[in-house]
XYZ file of C-alpha atoms in Angstrom:
319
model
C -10.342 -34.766 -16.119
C -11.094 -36.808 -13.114
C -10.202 -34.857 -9.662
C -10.148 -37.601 -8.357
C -6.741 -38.816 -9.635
C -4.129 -35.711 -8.416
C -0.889 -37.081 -7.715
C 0.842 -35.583 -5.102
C 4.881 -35.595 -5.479
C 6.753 -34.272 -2.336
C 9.908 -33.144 -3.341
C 12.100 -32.652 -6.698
C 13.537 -36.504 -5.637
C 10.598 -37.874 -6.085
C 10.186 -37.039 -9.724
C 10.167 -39.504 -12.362
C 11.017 -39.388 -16.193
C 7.029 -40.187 -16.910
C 6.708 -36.921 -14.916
C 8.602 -34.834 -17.487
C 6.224 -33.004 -19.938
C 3.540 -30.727 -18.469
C 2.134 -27.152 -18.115
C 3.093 -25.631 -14.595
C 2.085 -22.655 -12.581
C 4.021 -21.621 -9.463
C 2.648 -20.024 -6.283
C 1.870 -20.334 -2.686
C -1.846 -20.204 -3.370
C -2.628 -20.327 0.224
C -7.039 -19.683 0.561
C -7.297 -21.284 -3.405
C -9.229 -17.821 -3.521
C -11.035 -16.342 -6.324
C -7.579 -14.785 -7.779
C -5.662 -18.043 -7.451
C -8.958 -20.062 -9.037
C -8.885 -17.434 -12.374
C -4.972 -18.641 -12.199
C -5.926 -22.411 -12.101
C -8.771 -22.149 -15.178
C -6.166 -20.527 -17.094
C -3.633 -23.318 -16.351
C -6.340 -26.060 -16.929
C -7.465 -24.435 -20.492
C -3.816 -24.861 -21.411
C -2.982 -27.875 -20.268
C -6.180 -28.961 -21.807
C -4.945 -27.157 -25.101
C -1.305 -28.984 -24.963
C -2.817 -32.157 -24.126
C -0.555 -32.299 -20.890
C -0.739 -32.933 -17.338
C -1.686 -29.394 -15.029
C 0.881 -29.379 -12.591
C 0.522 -26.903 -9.495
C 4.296 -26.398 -7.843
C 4.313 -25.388 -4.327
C 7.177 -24.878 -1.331
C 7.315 -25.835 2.178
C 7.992 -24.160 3.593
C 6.461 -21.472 2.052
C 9.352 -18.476 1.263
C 8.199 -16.066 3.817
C 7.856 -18.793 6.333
C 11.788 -19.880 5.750
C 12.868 -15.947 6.184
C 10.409 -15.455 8.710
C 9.751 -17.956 10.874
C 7.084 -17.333 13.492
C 6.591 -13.855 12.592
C 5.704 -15.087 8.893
C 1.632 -14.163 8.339
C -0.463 -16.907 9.287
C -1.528 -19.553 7.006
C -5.117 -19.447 5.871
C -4.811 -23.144 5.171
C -2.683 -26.305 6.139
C -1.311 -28.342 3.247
C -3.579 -30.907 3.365
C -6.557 -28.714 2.586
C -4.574 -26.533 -0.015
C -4.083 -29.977 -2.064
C -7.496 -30.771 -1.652
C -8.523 -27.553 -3.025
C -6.325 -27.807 -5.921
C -7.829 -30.970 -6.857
C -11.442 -29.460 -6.396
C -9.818 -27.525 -8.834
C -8.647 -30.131 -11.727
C -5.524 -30.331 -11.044
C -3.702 -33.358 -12.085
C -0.627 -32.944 -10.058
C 1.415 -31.009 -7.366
C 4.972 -31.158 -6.810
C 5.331 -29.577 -3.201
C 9.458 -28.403 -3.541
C 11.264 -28.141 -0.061
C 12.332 -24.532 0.379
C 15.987 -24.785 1.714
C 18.932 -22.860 1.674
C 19.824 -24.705 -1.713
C 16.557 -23.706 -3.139
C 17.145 -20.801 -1.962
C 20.572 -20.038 -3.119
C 19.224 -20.735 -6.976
C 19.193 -17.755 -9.567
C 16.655 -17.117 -11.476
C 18.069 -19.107 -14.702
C 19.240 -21.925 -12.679
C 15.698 -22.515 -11.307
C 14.598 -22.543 -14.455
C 17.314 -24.775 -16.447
C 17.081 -27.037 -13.588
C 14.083 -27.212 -12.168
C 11.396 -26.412 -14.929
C 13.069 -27.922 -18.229
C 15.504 -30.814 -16.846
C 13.143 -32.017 -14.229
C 9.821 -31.170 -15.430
C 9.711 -30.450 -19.662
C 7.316 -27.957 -18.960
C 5.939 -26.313 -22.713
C 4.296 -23.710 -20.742
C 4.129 -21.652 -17.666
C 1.355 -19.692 -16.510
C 2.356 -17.074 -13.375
C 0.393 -14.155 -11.808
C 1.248 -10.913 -12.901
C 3.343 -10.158 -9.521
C 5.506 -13.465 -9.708
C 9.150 -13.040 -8.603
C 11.826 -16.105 -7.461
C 15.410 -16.574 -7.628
C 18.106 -15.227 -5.302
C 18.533 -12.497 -7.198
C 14.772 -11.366 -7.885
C 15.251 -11.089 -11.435
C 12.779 -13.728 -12.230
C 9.876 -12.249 -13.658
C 7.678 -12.778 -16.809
C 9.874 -10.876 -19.233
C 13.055 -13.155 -17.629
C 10.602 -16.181 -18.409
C 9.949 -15.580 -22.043
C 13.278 -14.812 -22.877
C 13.865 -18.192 -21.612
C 11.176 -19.976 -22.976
C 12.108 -18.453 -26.495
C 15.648 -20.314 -25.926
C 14.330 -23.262 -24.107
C 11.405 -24.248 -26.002
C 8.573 -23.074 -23.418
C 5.668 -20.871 -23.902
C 4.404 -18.028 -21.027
C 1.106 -16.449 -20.265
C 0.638 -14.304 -17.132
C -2.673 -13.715 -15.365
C -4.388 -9.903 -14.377
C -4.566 -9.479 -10.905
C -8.509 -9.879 -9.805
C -10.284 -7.346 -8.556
C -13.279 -7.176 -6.462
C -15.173 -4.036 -5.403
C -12.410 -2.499 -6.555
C -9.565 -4.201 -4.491
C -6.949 -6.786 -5.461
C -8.836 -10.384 -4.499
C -4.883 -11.545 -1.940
C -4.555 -14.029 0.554
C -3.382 -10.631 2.886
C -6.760 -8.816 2.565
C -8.422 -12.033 3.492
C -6.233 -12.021 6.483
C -7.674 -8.500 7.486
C -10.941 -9.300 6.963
C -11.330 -12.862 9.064
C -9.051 -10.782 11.505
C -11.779 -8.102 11.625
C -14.588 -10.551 12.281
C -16.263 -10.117 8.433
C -16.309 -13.740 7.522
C -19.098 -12.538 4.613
C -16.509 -10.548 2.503
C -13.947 -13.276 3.141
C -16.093 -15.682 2.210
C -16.761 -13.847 -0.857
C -13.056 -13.591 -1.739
C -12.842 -17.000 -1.509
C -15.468 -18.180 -3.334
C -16.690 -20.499 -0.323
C -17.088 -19.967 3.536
C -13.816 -19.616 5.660
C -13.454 -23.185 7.924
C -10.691 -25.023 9.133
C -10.534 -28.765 9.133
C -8.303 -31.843 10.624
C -9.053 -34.542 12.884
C -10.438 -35.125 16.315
C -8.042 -35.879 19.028
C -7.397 -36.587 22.454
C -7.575 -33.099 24.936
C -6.695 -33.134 28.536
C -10.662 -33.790 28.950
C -10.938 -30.257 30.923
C -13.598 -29.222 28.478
C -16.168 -32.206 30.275
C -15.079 -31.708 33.567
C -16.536 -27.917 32.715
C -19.666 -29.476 31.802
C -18.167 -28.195 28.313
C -17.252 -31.432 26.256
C -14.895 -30.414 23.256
C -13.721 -31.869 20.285
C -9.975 -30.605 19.939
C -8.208 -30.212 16.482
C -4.300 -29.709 16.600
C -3.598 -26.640 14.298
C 0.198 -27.509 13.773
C 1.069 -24.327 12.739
C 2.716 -20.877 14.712
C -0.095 -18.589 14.146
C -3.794 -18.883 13.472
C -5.840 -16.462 11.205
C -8.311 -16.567 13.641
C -8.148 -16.305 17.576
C -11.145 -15.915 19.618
C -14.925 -17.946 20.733
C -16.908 -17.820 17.910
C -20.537 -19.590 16.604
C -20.028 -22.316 14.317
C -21.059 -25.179 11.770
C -18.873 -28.671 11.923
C -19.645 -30.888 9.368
C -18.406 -34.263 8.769
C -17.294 -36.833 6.320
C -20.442 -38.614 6.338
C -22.421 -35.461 5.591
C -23.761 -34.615 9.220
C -23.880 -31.328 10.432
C -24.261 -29.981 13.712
C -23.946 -26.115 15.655
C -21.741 -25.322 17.911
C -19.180 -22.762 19.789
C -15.600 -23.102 18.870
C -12.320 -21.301 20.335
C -9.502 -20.727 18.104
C -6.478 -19.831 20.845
C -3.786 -21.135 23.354
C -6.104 -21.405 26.032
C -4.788 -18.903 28.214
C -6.449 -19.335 31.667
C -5.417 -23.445 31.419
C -2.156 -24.173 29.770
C -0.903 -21.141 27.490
C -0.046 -23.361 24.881
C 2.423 -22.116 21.760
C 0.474 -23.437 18.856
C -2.774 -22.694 18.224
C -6.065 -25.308 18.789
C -8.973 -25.486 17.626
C -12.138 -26.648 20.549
C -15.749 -27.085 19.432
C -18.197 -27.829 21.692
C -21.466 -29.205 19.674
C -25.026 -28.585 20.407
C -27.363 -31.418 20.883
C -24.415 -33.992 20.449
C -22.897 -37.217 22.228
C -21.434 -39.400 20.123
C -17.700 -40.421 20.250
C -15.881 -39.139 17.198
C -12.154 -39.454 17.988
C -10.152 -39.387 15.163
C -12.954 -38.453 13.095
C -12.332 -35.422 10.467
C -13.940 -32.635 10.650
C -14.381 -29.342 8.730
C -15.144 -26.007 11.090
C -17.093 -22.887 9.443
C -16.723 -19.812 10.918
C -19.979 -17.652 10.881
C -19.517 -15.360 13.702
C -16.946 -13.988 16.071
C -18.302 -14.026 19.811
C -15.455 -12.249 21.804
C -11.641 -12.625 22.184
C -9.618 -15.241 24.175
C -8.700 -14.226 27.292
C -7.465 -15.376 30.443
C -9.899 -16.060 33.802
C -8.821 -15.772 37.437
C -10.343 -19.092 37.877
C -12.249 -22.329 36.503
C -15.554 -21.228 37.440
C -14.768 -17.791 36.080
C -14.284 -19.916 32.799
C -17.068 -22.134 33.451
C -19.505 -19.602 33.910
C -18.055 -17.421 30.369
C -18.480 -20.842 28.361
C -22.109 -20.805 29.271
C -22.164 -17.137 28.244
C -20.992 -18.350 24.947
C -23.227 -21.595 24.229
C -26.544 -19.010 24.833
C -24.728 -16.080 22.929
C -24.074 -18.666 20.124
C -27.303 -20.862 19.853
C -29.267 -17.119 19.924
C -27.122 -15.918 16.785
C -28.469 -19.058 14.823
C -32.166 -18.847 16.133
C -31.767 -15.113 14.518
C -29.620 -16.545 11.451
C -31.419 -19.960 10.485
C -30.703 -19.713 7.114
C -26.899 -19.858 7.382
C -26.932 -23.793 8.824
């Protein structure tokens, strides 16, 4: 299977009749960690067995995000990346299902009558051992194969993955990038903990500091991470570079509501606006706080660059 073809289908509209025939799994899968991935070689092995498209079905918003709102846990990853991951993963396509109050309002049978046999065929369903939907919450595994035995669809659910004895979740990841341990969490997720968009224009306050950033928009109410921390940006074209990078609202200049993501690069000068860029995390510095004054702040975000460039002169092997 080429990864290289995913199709992405945004919304239960957009489905087609040459869509119809497939074998689903339904999550959030927000990291694509090591749990999720044992989820997605399942699905591929059989899809691969059926002879039928894997299809990976996602909300947005996600459930606890459309209950929640801004006090919903913050995302580990946008969209964009999550999709990206999946196809990393071999995954042919993803239908990403609006969560609204008539999604919302579904049963447990209807979603399936409607959603998973009229509009998708599906012959089989693989779900993690916790799965729940519907409005009334009875929409489990056993729900599913009493369906499927009626509605001509198979089920398999997944064991939850542990590691060091712990359940591998998107929540203990949280915790641990929280916490400052980017190792473990990188070890969760099979791959180092970054966060990735594209460059865009700032208010240029970072070069008038003698600081130049490159500023990523976050869209989103709450980072995972908040705080100054060392850093490796990569980009498309394979360079790499060092750096410092605050995750915050930038307190002292604008106490802005959605996160933003500022890397200032070591040893760099070249003009990469609108450029994409991916951001790995490899150790917290301090917190984000606020400063009486610009020179307060100038004088901190030379405090960083040395604290930073002296944690990868003692750590050369992780860039």
């Amino acid at each position: 299977m080429n990864p290289e073809s995913t199709e992405f289908i945004r919304g239960l509209h957009n489905l087609r009749p040459r869509h119809r025939g497939c074998v689903a799994t339904i999550g959030s899968f927000d990291g694509v960690h090591l749990g999720h991935q044992a989820i997605l070689r399942q699905l591929r092995q059989a899809a691969d067995h059926y002879e039928l498209p894997a299809l990976v079905i996602l909300f947005e918003p996600q459930p606890h995000e459309f209950f929640s709102g801004e006090k919903a846990p913050a995302r580990l990853m946008r969209l964009r990346e999550k999709v990206m991951a999946l196809r990393e993963q071999g995954i042919e396509r993803v239908l990403c299902v609006q969560f609204n109050e008539r999604l919302r309002s579904l049963s447990a049978q209807q979603f399936i009558e409607e959603v998973l046999v009229e509009r998708l065929g599906i012959r089989h369903l693989v779900v993690g051992d916790d799965f729940r939907f519907g409005c009334d919450r009875r929409g489990d595994f056993t729900l599913l194969q009493q369906a499927g035995e009626q509605l001509d669809f198979t089920v398999s659910d997944t064991c939850t993955l542990l590691l060091h004895g712990e359940r591998v979740s998107s929540t203990r990841i949280r915790s641990l990038l929280e916490a400052g341990d980017f190792a473990a969490a990188a070890e969760l997720l099979g791959r180092p903990y970054s966060l990735g968009g594209r460059i865009a224009y700032g208010q240029q306050l970072g070069r008038q500091l003698g600081v130049p950033t490159a500023n990523i928009h976050l869209r989103r109410y709450r980072s995972p991470l908040q705080g100054v921390f060392a850093v490796v940006a990569r980009f498309q074209d394979g360079s790499q570079y060092t750096g410092v990078a605050n995750v915050g609202v930038r307190p002292t200049v604008s106490g802005d509501k959605k996160p933003l993501l500022e890397v200032h690069l070591f040893d760099f000068s070249r003009s990469v606006y609108g450029a994409a860029i991916d951001v790995e995390f490899c150790t917290r510095l301090r917190s984000e706080k606020k400063f009486e004054s610009l020179d307060a702040l100038r004088a901190q975000l030379q405090q960083d660059i040395l604290d930073a460039r002296q944690w990868f002169v003692n750590h050369p092997s992780l860039h």
